[in-house]
Amino acid sequence: MLDGKQRHGSSAPTSDMPGTTPNPCGRTWPRWGWLWTPTRRFPSVRERLCSLQVKAMEVDIEERPKELVRKPYVLNDLEAEASLPEKKGNTLSRDLIDYVRYMVENHGEDYKAMARDEKNYYQDTPKQIRNKINVYKRFYPAEWQTFIDSLQKNKMEVE
């Protein structure tokens, strides 16, 4: 934009590009790839998306062929698969499960002792360890209850 002869703010001719007109400020706005005037504004993102959706719907209506199903069993299988409920994909890593079980087995509810344990590789604070245990409780409530029951059984057998 600026070569060695032009200085910033100089009134160098800017209408050398075809289709551009100089601005009173001395800069050519279309050269920068955008134009804004009080009478013309940019369309909003919502307006652009709506116009694209309307165009896509028009194309779908015009180009869609007549309903022709050559393999109805494929269509039936896809509809049956789509109607199944989604599986719960949220799970915890095996490492986190083992970590929580180890900490609870060895330290019970003493989060400060858990933070000082040598197996605390990530140097979690007592609050972070408590949160990890709560996440485990929330994800696997039945498994947590059986784990706590087995710990109490073992504790009673030892005594």
XYZ file of N, CA and C in Angstrom:
477
model
N 0.812 -1.177 0.000
C 0.000 0.000 0.000
C 0.866 1.255 0.000
N 1.831 1.317 0.847
C 2.706 2.486 0.884
C 4.052 2.091 0.327
N 4.504 2.822 -0.684
C 5.859 2.569 -1.158
C 6.782 3.620 -0.555
N 8.037 3.653 -0.959
C 9.010 4.532 -0.344
C 8.724 6.009 -0.530
N 7.998 6.392 -1.582
C 7.773 7.808 -1.866
C 6.568 8.359 -1.112
N 5.601 7.503 -0.823
C 4.400 7.999 -0.162
C 4.583 8.003 1.342
N 4.005 8.973 1.978
C 4.041 9.043 3.430
C 2.621 8.843 3.943
N 2.559 8.371 5.157
C 1.253 8.149 5.769
C 0.524 9.480 5.904
N -0.704 9.516 5.418
C -1.500 10.728 5.526
C -1.303 11.674 4.354
N -0.485 11.297 3.390
C -0.293 12.202 2.247
C -1.501 12.112 1.329
N -1.616 13.091 0.475
C -2.745 13.096 -0.461
C -2.309 12.520 -1.793
N -1.778 11.304 -1.760
C -1.360 10.633 -2.986
C -2.602 10.208 -3.751
N -2.541 10.173 -5.059
C -3.721 9.765 -5.830
C -4.071 8.317 -5.525
N -5.328 8.104 -5.251
C -5.785 6.753 -4.905
C -6.788 6.216 -5.903
N -7.089 6.977 -6.929
C -8.076 6.506 -7.895
C -7.409 5.822 -9.067
N -6.190 5.335 -8.898
C -5.516 4.660 -9.991
C -6.064 3.261 -10.233
N -6.775 2.696 -9.287
C -7.382 1.384 -9.478
C -8.737 1.564 -10.145
N -9.059 0.747 -11.136
C -10.358 0.903 -11.786
C -11.490 0.558 -10.835
N -12.547 1.330 -10.884
C -13.730 1.072 -10.080
C -13.638 1.603 -8.669
N -12.638 2.396 -8.373
C -12.523 2.945 -7.022
C -12.584 4.453 -7.095
N -13.094 5.018 -6.054
C -13.139 6.476 -5.984
C -12.466 6.904 -4.690
N -11.766 8.005 -4.701
C -11.090 8.416 -3.477
C -12.091 8.916 -2.438
N -11.758 8.684 -1.215
C -12.554 9.127 -0.083
C -11.998 10.481 0.346
N -12.789 11.343 0.961
C -12.247 12.620 1.422
C -11.087 12.450 2.399
N -11.007 11.331 3.065
C -9.907 11.108 4.003
C -8.621 10.741 3.289
N -8.688 10.484 1.994
C -7.496 10.136 1.245
C -7.282 8.648 1.100
N -8.201 7.825 1.536
C -8.054 6.367 1.420
C -9.179 5.821 0.551
N -8.912 4.722 -0.088
C -9.914 4.100 -0.935
C -10.492 2.908 -0.189
N -11.761 2.985 0.194
C -12.366 1.940 1.004
C -12.521 0.612 0.261
N -12.965 0.579 -0.992
C -13.140 -0.726 -1.641
C -11.831 -1.495 -1.777
N -10.709 -0.806 -1.778
C -9.431 -1.495 -1.894
C -9.222 -2.390 -0.667
N -9.758 -2.005 0.470
C -9.590 -2.788 1.673
C -10.589 -3.938 1.747
N -11.498 -4.032 0.807
C -12.417 -5.145 0.753
C -13.703 -4.937 1.515
N -13.992 -3.723 1.980
C -15.246 -3.479 2.664
C -15.687 -2.055 2.414
N -16.961 -1.847 2.549
C -17.518 -0.528 2.305
C -18.646 -0.312 3.289
N -18.650 0.859 3.910
C -19.727 1.191 4.824
C -20.051 2.652 4.657
N -21.300 2.911 4.432
C -21.773 4.283 4.376
C -23.036 4.339 5.221
N -23.466 5.524 5.627
C -24.686 5.603 6.426
C -25.924 5.091 5.703
N -25.919 5.118 4.386
C -27.094 4.669 3.644
C -27.068 3.170 3.372
N -25.913 2.551 3.459
C -25.799 1.118 3.189
C -25.092 0.473 4.367
N -25.636 -0.648 4.839
C -25.008 -1.330 5.953
C -24.771 -2.787 5.597
N -23.893 -3.435 6.374
C -23.631 -4.842 6.163
C -24.821 -5.653 6.640
N -25.156 -6.745 5.970
C -26.226 -7.600 6.484
C -25.729 -8.319 7.734
N -26.617 -8.517 8.677
C -26.227 -9.182 9.916
C -26.011 -10.669 9.646
N -25.412 -11.349 10.595
C -25.157 -12.772 10.462
C -26.480 -13.523 10.341
N -27.466 -13.111 11.124
C -28.775 -13.773 11.073
C -29.400 -13.608 9.690
N -29.302 -12.399 9.116
C -29.881 -12.179 7.782
C -29.182 -13.033 6.742
N -27.842 -13.131 6.838
C -27.107 -13.945 5.869
C -27.474 -15.418 6.007
N -27.578 -15.926 7.240
C -27.935 -17.323 7.431
C -29.343 -17.610 6.942
N -30.270 -16.704 7.224
C -31.654 -16.907 6.778
C -31.730 -16.937 5.260
N -30.988 -16.053 4.602
C -31.031 -16.041 3.145
C -30.422 -17.319 2.581
N -29.371 -17.839 3.225
C -28.771 -19.088 2.763
C -29.725 -20.258 2.962
N -30.451 -20.273 4.084
C -31.390 -21.358 4.340
C -32.535 -21.335 3.341
N -33.025 -20.142 3.033
C -34.114 -20.030 2.067
C -33.641 -20.507 0.704
N -32.425 -20.123 0.306
C -31.896 -20.580 -0.980
C -31.728 -22.096 -0.991
N -31.244 -22.662 0.122
C -31.063 -24.108 0.193
C -32.404 -24.828 0.108
N -33.428 -24.276 0.751
C -34.743 -24.902 0.694
C -35.297 -24.848 -0.724
N -35.088 -23.727 -1.413
C -35.565 -23.622 -2.784
C -34.870 -24.630 -3.673
N -33.564 -24.826 -3.489
C -32.817 -25.782 -4.294
C -33.306 -27.194 -4.003
N -33.545 -27.517 -2.712
C -34.014 -28.859 -2.362
C -35.360 -29.157 -2.996
N -36.246 -28.179 -3.006
C -37.581 -28.398 -3.562
C -37.502 -28.605 -5.070
N -36.669 -27.821 -5.723
C -36.602 -27.901 -7.176
C -35.874 -29.154 -7.652
N -34.785 -29.553 -6.971
C -33.954 -30.639 -7.474
C -34.332 -32.007 -6.927
N -35.239 -32.078 -5.981
C -35.596 -33.365 -5.398
C -36.422 -34.171 -6.401
N -35.995 -35.403 -6.692
C -36.774 -36.224 -7.632
C -38.015 -36.787 -6.954
N -38.822 -37.415 -7.731
C -40.031 -38.056 -7.206
C -39.617 -39.107 -6.182
N -40.517 -39.432 -5.277
C -40.221 -40.428 -4.248
C -40.022 -41.788 -4.914
N -38.763 -42.211 -4.965
C -38.419 -43.483 -5.584
C -37.599 -44.271 -4.576
N -38.135 -45.359 -4.067
C -37.452 -46.171 -3.078
C -37.177 -47.527 -3.704
N -35.898 -47.783 -3.963
C -35.541 -49.059 -4.575
C -35.274 -50.137 -3.532
N -34.779 -49.705 -2.364
C -34.457 -50.674 -1.312
C -35.190 -50.271 -0.035
N -36.437 -50.677 0.112
C -37.203 -50.246 1.289
C -36.665 -50.830 2.592
N -36.001 -51.970 2.546
C -35.473 -52.554 3.779
C -34.360 -51.681 4.366
N -33.598 -51.016 3.507
C -32.556 -50.113 3.995
C -33.200 -48.921 4.694
N -34.239 -48.384 4.072
C -34.947 -47.260 4.664
C -35.574 -47.645 6.009
N -36.159 -48.832 6.076
C -36.766 -49.296 7.330
C -35.713 -49.482 8.415
N -34.546 -50.037 8.062
C -33.475 -50.222 9.039
C -32.966 -48.882 9.553
N -32.807 -47.910 8.669
C -32.337 -46.585 9.083
C -33.347 -45.903 10.003
N -34.631 -46.020 9.676
C -35.655 -45.415 10.529
C -35.698 -46.083 11.899
N -35.541 -47.410 11.930
C -35.539 -48.119 13.208
C -34.330 -47.716 14.048
N -33.181 -47.581 13.410
C -31.973 -47.172 14.128
C -32.082 -45.741 14.630
N -32.697 -44.879 13.845
C -32.844 -43.481 14.251
C -33.841 -43.327 15.390
N -34.794 -44.238 15.492
C -35.803 -44.114 16.541
C -35.327 -44.643 17.894
N -34.172 -45.337 17.932
C -33.650 -45.840 19.203
C -33.170 -44.679 20.060
N -33.303 -44.790 21.380
C -32.807 -43.714 22.251
C -31.280 -43.673 22.218
N -30.737 -42.480 22.464
C -29.288 -42.326 22.459
C -28.683 -42.990 23.676
N -27.501 -43.564 23.471
C -26.788 -44.144 24.591
C -26.084 -43.029 25.345
N -25.963 -43.216 26.638
C -25.260 -42.234 27.457
C -23.767 -42.424 27.217
N -23.154 -41.441 26.584
C -21.759 -41.549 26.204
C -20.802 -41.014 27.242
N -21.305 -40.484 28.349
C -20.423 -39.920 29.356
C -19.896 -41.029 30.262
N -18.616 -41.237 30.231
C -17.986 -42.197 31.113
C -16.709 -41.580 31.665
N -16.192 -42.189 32.694
C -14.934 -41.741 33.274
C -13.830 -42.702 32.854
N -12.617 -42.199 32.843
C -11.500 -43.047 32.439
C -11.237 -44.096 33.520
N -10.653 -45.188 33.100
C -10.337 -46.272 34.029
C -9.325 -45.792 35.069
N -8.393 -44.933 34.657
C -7.394 -44.405 35.583
C -8.054 -43.604 36.702
N -9.026 -42.761 36.344
C -9.696 -41.951 37.358
C -10.494 -42.823 38.324
N -11.143 -43.855 37.806
C -11.910 -44.757 38.657
C -10.977 -45.465 39.637
N -9.844 -45.979 39.139
C -8.887 -46.656 40.019
C -8.308 -45.693 41.047
N -8.032 -44.479 40.628
C -7.475 -43.454 41.518
C -8.440 -43.157 42.673
N -9.711 -42.947 42.342
C -10.711 -42.633 43.365
C -10.875 -43.812 44.319
N -10.937 -45.029 43.765
C -11.104 -46.209 44.624
C -9.911 -46.376 45.567
N -8.712 -46.174 45.050
C -7.511 -46.309 45.873
C -7.521 -45.292 47.013
N -7.838 -44.049 46.668
C -7.823 -42.993 47.685
C -8.872 -43.254 48.778
N -10.054 -43.676 48.382
C -11.113 -43.912 49.373
C -10.792 -45.149 50.217
N -10.215 -46.181 49.590
C -9.842 -47.380 50.339
C -8.816 -47.057 51.419
N -7.816 -46.270 51.065
C -6.704 -46.039 51.985
C -6.932 -44.887 52.957
N -7.728 -43.900 52.584
C -7.829 -42.704 53.414
C -9.250 -42.373 53.865
N -10.237 -43.053 53.356
C -11.617 -42.771 53.761
C -12.048 -41.384 53.328
N -12.385 -40.521 54.277
C -12.845 -39.162 53.983
C -11.778 -38.104 54.269
N -10.554 -38.511 54.523
C -9.476 -37.573 54.861
C -8.832 -37.051 53.573
N -9.341 -35.929 53.072
C -8.878 -35.394 51.793
C -7.469 -34.821 51.887
N -7.079 -34.327 53.051
C -5.715 -33.801 53.208
C -4.691 -34.920 53.113
N -5.006 -36.067 53.692
C -4.108 -37.217 53.584
C -4.043 -37.710 52.137
N -5.175 -37.642 51.435
C -5.187 -38.030 50.023
C -4.278 -37.118 49.211
N -4.287 -35.825 49.517
C -3.457 -34.879 48.776
C -1.980 -35.148 49.006
N -1.614 -35.685 50.192
C -0.212 -35.968 50.491
C 0.220 -37.358 50.035
N -0.710 -38.167 49.545
C -0.405 -39.542 49.148
C 0.548 -39.556 47.956
N 1.402 -40.591 47.898
C 2.376 -40.693 46.803
C 1.717 -41.018 45.467
N 0.516 -41.582 45.481
C -0.191 -41.885 44.233
C -0.891 -40.663 43.653
N -0.814 -39.546 44.333
C -1.414 -38.306 43.833
C -0.420 -37.686 42.838
N -0.338 -38.286 41.647
C 0.653 -37.893 40.654
C 0.460 -36.472 40.158
N -0.783 -36.058 40.035
C -1.066 -34.732 39.472
C -1.075 -33.640 40.534
N -0.735 -33.993 41.748
C -0.671 -33.057 42.873
C -1.981 -32.288 43.035
N -3.065 -33.062 43.050
C -4.382 -32.464 43.246
C -4.498 -31.948 44.673
N -5.217 -30.864 44.817
C -5.492 -30.322 46.143
C -6.610 -31.141 46.778
N -6.809 -31.005 48.085
C -7.909 -31.759 48.720
C -9.270 -31.463 48.091
N -9.479 -30.226 47.702
C -10.762 -29.872 47.083
C -10.921 -30.531 45.714
N -9.836 -30.586 44.935
C -9.900 -31.232 43.621
C -10.171 -32.728 43.767
N -9.552 -33.341 44.773
C -9.786 -34.771 45.006
C -11.237 -35.002 45.417
N -11.765 -34.139 46.292
C -13.171 -34.253 46.703
C -14.088 -34.136 45.488
N -13.783 -33.199 44.585
C -14.608 -33.038 43.385
C -14.540 -34.271 42.485
N -13.360 -34.883 42.362
C -13.241 -36.093 41.543
C -14.062 -37.230 42.143
N -14.037 -37.337 43.463
C -14.829 -38.378 44.123
C -16.319 -38.111 43.910
N -16.733 -36.855 43.989
C -18.145 -36.522 43.753
C -18.564 -36.808 42.319
N -17.674 -36.569 41.363
C -17.976 -36.889 39.960
C -18.166 -38.389 39.812
N -17.292 -39.163 40.449
C -17.422 -40.627 40.397
C -18.749 -41.067 41.012
N -19.125 -40.476 42.139
C -20.407 -40.801 42.771
C -21.575 -40.494 41.846
N -21.485 -39.360 41.130
C -22.585 -38.940 40.259
C -22.687 -39.834 39.018
N -21.554 -40.270 38.462
C -21.585 -41.077 37.245
C -21.966 -42.529 37.524
N -21.510 -43.062 38.642
C -21.735 -44.475 38.947
C -22.314 -44.617 40.365
N -23.556 -44.215 40.580
C -24.094 -44.269 41.951
C -24.237 -45.706 42.487
N -24.675 -46.646 41.659
C -24.846 -48.023 42.129
C -23.490 -48.652 42.436
N -22.539 -48.438 41.569
C -21.199 -48.981 41.779
C -20.555 -48.367 43.025
N -20.793 -47.079 43.250
C -20.253 -46.408 44.426
C -20.840 -47.017 45.709
N -22.135 -47.277 45.688
C -22.784 -47.829 46.881
C -22.259 -49.222 47.195
N -22.094 -50.054 46.178
C -21.545 -51.398 46.422
C -20.103 -51.309 46.910
N -19.348 -50.356 46.400
C -17.965 -50.161 46.837
C -17.915 -49.766 48.310
N -18.759 -48.835 48.719
C -18.793 -48.389 50.115
C -19.252 -49.534 51.021
N -20.249 -50.307 50.567
C -20.714 -51.449 51.357
C -19.605 -52.481 51.542
N -18.846 -52.746 50.486
C -17.747 -53.720 50.592
C -16.655 -53.196 51.527
N -16.412 -51.897 51.522
C -15.425 -51.326 52.444
C -15.885 -51.488 53.884
N -17.161 -51.285 54.152
C -17.682 -51.426 55.518
C -17.641 -52.873 55.966
N -17.904 -53.826 55.055
C -17.815 -55.242 55.385
C -16.381 -55.603 55.770
N -15.446 -55.132 54.953
C -14.030 -55.428 55.226
C -13.607 -54.827 56.546
N -14.092 -53.644 56.843
C -13.744 -52.965 58.088
C -14.298 -53.734 59.288
N -15.516 -54.275 59.163
C -16.124 -55.027 60.251
C -15.428 -56.369 60.441
N -14.975 -56.998 59.338
C -14.267 -58.277 59.437
C -12.926 -58.106 60.124
N -12.248 -57.004 59.867
C -10.951 -56.739 60.472
C -11.100 -56.530 61.962
N -12.161 -55.852 62.366
C -12.376 -55.582 63.786
C -12.848 -56.811 64.432
